[in-house]
PDB file of C-alpha atoms in Angstrom:
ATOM      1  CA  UNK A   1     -42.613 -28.140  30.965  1.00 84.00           C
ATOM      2  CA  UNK A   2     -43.773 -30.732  28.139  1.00 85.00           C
ATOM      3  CA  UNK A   3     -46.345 -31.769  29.857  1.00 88.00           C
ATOM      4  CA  UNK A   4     -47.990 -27.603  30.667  1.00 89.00           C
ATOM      5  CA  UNK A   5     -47.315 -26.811  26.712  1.00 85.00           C
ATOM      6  CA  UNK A   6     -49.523 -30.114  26.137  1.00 88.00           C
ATOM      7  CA  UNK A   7     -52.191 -29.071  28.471  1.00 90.00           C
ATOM      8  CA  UNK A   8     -52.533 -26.066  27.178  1.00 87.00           C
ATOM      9  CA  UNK A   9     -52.506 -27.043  23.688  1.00 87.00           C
ATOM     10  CA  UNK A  10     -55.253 -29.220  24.828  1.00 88.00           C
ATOM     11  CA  UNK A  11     -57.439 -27.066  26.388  1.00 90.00           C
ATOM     12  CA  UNK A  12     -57.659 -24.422  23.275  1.00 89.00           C
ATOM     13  CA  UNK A  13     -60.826 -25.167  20.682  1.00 91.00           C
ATOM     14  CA  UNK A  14     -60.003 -27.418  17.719  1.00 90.00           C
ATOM     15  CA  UNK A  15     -60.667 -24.421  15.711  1.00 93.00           C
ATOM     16  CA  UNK A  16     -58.147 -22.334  17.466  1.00 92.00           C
ATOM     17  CA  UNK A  17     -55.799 -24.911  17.155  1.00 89.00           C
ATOM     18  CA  UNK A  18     -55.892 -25.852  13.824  1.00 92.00           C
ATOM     19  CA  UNK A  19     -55.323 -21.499  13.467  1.00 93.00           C
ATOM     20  CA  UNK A  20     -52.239 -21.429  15.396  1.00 91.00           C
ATOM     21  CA  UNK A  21     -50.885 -24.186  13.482  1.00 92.00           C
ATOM     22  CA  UNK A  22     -51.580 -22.929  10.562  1.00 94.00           C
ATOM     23  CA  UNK A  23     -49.706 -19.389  11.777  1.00 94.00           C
ATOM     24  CA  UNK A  24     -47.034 -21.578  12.580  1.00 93.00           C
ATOM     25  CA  UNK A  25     -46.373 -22.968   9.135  1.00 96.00           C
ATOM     26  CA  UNK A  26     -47.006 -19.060   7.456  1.00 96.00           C
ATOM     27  CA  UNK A  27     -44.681 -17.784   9.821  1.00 96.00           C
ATOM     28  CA  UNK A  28     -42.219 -21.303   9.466  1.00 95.00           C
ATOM     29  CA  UNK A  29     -42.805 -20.827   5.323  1.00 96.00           C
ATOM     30  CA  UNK A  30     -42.102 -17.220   5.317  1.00 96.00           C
ATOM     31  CA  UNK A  31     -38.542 -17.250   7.376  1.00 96.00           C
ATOM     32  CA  UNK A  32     -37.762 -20.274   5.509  1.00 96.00           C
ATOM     33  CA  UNK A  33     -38.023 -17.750   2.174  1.00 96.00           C
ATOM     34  CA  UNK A  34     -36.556 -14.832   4.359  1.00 96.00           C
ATOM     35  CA  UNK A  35     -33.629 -17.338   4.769  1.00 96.00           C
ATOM     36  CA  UNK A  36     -33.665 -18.188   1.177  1.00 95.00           C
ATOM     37  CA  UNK A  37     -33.311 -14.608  -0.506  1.00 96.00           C
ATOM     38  CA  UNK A  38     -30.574 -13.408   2.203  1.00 96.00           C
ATOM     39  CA  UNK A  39     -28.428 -16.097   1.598  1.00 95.00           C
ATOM     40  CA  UNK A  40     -29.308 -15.265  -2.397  1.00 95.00           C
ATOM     41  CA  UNK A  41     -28.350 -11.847  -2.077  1.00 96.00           C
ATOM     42  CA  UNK A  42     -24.987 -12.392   0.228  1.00 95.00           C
ATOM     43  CA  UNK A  43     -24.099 -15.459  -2.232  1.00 95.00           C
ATOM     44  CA  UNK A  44     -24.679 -12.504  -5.279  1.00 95.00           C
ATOM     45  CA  UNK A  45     -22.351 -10.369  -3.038  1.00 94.00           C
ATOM     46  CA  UNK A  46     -19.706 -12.856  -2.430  1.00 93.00           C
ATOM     47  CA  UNK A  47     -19.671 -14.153  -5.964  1.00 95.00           C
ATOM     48  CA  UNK A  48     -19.078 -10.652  -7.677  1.00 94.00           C
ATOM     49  CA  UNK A  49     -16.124  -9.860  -5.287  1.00 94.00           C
ATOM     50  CA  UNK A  50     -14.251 -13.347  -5.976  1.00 95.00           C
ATOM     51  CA  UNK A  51     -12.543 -11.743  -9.957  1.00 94.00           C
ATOM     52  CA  UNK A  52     -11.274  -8.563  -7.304  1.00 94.00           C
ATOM     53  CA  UNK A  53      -9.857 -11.006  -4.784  1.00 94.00           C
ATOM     54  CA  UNK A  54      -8.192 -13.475  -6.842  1.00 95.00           C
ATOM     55  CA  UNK A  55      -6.692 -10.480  -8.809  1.00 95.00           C
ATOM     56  CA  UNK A  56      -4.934  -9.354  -5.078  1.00 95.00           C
ATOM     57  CA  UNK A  57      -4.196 -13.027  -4.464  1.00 96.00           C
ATOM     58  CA  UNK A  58      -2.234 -12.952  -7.727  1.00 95.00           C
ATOM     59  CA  UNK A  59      -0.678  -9.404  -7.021  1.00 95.00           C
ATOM     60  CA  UNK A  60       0.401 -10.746  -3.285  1.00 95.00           C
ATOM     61  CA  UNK A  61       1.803 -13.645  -4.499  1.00 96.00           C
ATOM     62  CA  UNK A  62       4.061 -12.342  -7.121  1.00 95.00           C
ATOM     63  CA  UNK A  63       4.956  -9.237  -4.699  1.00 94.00           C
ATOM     64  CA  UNK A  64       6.094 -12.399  -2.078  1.00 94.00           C
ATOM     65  CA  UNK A  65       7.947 -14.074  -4.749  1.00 94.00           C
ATOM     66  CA  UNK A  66       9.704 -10.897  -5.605  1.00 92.00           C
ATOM     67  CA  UNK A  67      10.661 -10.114  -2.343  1.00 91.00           C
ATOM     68  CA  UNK A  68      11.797 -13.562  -1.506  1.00 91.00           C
ATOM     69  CA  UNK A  69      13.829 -13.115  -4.914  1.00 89.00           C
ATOM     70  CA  UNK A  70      15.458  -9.579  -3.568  1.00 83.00           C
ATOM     71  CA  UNK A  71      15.619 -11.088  -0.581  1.00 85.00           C
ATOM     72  CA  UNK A  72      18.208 -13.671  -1.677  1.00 85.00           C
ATOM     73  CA  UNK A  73      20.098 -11.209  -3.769  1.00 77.00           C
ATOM     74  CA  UNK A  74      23.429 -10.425  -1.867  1.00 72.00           C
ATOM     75  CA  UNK A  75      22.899  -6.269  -0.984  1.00 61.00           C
ATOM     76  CA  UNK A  76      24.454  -3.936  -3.736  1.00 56.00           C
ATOM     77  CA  UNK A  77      28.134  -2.768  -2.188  1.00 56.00           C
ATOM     78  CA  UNK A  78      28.330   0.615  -1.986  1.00 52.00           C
ATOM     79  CA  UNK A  79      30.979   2.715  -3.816  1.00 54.00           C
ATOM     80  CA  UNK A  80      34.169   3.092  -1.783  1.00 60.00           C
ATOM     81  CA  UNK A  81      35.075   6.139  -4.131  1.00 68.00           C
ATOM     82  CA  UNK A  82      35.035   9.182  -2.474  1.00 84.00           C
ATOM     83  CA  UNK A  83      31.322  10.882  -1.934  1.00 88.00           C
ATOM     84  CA  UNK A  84      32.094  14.247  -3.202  1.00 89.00           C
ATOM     85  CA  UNK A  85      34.160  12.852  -6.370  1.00 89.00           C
ATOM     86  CA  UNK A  86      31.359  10.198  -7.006  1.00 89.00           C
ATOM     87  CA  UNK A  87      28.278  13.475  -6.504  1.00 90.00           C
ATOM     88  CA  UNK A  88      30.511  15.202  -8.727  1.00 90.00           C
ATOM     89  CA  UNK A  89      30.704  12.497 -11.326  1.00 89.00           C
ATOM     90  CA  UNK A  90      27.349  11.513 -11.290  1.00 89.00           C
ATOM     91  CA  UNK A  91      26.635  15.135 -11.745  1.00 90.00           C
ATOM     92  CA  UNK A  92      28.698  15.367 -14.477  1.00 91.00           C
ATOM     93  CA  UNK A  93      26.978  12.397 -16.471  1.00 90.00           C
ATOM     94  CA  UNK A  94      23.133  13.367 -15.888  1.00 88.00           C
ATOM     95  CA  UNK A  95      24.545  16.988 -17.465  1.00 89.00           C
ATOM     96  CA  UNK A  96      23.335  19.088 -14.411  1.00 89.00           C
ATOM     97  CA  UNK A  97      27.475  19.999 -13.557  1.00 86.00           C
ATOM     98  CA  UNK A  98      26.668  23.052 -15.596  1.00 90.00           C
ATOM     99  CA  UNK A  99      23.530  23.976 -13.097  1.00 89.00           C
ATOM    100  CA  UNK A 100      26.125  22.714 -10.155  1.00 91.00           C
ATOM    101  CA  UNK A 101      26.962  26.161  -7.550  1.00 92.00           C
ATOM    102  CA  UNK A 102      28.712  24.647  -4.910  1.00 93.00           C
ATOM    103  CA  UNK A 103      29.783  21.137  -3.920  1.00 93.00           C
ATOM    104  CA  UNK A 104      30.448  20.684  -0.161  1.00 92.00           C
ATOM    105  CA  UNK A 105      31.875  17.676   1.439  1.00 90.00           C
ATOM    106  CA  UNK A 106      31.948  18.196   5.926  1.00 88.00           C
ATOM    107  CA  UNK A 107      32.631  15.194   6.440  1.00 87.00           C
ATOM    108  CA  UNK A 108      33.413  11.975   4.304  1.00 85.00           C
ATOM    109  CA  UNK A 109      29.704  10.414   4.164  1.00 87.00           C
ATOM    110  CA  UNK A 110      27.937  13.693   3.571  1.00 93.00           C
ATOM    111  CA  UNK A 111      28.307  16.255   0.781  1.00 94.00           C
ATOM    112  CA  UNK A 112      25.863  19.606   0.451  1.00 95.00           C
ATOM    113  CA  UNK A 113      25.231  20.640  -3.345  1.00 95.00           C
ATOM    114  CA  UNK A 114      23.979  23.921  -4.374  1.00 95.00           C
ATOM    115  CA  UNK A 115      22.019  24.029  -7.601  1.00 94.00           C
ATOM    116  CA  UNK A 116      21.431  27.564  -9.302  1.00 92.00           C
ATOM    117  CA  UNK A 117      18.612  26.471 -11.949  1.00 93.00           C
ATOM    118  CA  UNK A 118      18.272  23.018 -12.553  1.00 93.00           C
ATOM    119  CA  UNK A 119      14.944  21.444 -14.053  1.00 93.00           C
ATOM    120  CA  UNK A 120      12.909  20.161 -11.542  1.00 94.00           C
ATOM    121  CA  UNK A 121      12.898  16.520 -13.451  1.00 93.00           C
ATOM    122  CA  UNK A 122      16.214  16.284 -14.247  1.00 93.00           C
ATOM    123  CA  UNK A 123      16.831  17.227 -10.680  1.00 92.00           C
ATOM    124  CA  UNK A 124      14.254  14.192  -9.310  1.00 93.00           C
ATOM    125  CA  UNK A 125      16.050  11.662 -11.914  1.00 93.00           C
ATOM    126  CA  UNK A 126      19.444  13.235 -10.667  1.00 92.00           C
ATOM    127  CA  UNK A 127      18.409  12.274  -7.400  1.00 92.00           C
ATOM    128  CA  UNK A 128      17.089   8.781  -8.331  1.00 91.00           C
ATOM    129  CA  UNK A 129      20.314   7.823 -10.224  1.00 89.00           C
ATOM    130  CA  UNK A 130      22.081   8.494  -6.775  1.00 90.00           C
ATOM    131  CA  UNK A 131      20.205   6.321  -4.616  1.00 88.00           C
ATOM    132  CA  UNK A 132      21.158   3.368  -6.875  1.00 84.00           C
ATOM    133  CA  UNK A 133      24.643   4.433  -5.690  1.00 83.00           C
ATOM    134  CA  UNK A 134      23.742   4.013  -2.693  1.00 86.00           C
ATOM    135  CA  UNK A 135      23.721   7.590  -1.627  1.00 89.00           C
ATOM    136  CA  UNK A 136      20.311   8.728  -0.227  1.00 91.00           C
ATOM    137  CA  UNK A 137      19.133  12.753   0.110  1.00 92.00           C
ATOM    138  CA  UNK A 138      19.253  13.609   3.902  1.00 92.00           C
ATOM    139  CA  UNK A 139      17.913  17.147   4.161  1.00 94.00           C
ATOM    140  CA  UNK A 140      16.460  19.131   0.932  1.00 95.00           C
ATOM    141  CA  UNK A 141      15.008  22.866   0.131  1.00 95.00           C
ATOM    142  CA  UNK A 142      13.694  23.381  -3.526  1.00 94.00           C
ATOM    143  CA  UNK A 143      12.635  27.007  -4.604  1.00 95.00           C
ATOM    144  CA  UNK A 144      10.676  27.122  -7.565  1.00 92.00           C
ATOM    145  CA  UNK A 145      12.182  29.910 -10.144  1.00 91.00           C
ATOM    146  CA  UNK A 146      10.039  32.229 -12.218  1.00 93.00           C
ATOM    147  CA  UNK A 147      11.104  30.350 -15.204  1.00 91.00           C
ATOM    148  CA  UNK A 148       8.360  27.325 -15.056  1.00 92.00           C
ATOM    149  CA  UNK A 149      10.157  23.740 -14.391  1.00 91.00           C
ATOM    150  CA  UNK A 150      13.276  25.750 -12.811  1.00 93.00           C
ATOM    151  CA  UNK A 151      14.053  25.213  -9.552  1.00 94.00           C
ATOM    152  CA  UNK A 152      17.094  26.015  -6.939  1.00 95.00           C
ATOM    153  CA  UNK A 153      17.691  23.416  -4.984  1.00 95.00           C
ATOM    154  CA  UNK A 154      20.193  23.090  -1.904  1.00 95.00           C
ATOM    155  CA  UNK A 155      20.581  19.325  -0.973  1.00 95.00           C
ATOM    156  CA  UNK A 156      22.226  16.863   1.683  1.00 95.00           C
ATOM    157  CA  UNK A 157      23.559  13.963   0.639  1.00 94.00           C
ATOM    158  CA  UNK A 158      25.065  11.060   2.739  1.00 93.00           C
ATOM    159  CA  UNK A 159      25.827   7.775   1.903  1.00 87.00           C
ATOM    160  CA  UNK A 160      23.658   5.127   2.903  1.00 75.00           C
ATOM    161  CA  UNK A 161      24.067   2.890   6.074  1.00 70.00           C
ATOM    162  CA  UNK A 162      24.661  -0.612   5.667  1.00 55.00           C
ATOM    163  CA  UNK A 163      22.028  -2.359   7.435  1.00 47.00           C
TER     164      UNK A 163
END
């Protein structure tokens, strides 16, 4: 194969060989400057992203070491108190007993609470203060009332499942 290329590299004109090489560098010269600006433009690329990625690396590393820190917490006991009492209580303290229409308890890990007109935040920090409690909303219907912010709300509540 060497020895065909050389032949016919021999048997073309000085002239037209002294072209051809000199194609050969253009086209060598311009890649070579092709090259050179894509890696400029991909290195521009690359070194405006790096502020955005360390920021995540930071965020990811602090969410790890909080969840290796929650993870060596011992879990939160839940209250052995019984779950309509405790609803009932905890009603009581956010202010909402007043609001309170019915208080249901079928079994012993599941109450149903009836709210006439409640506001709709007091209802969703209600609701919030519970689950540190350990007592998680299972089934929920909220009816807006023509009064804006009021809402009725029927709830579920069970206690929550050890895992």
């Amino acid at each position: 194969m060497r020895a065909k290329l050389s032949t016919l590299w021999q048997s073309r004109a000085p002239r037209e060989r002294a072209v051809i090489a000199a194609l050969a560098i253009l086209v060598g010269i311009a890649a070579y400057v092709w090259l050179l600006q894509a890696a400029g433009t991909a290195h521009s690329r690359l070194r405006a992203s790096v502020p955005a990625l360390r920021a995540q690396s930071a965020r990811l590393e602090q969410q790890a070491a909080e969840l290796q820190h929650l993870r060596a917490e011992p879990a939160p006991s839940a209250s052995t108190t019984d779950l309509r009492t405790l609803v009932q209580a905890q009603a009581e303290s956010a202010g909402l007993s007043r609001a309170l229409v019915k208080i249901d308890a079928p079994d012993p890990n599941q109450v149903v609470v009836v709210f006439g007109a409640v506001a709709f935040a007091d209802w969703l920090n209600w609701v919030a203060g519970l689950a540190s409690q350990q007592i998680r909303l299972d089934a929920c219907r909220v009816e807006a009332l023509s009064t804006p912010g009021l809402v009725s709300v029927t709830a579920t509540l069970v206690r929550a499942k050890r895992q």
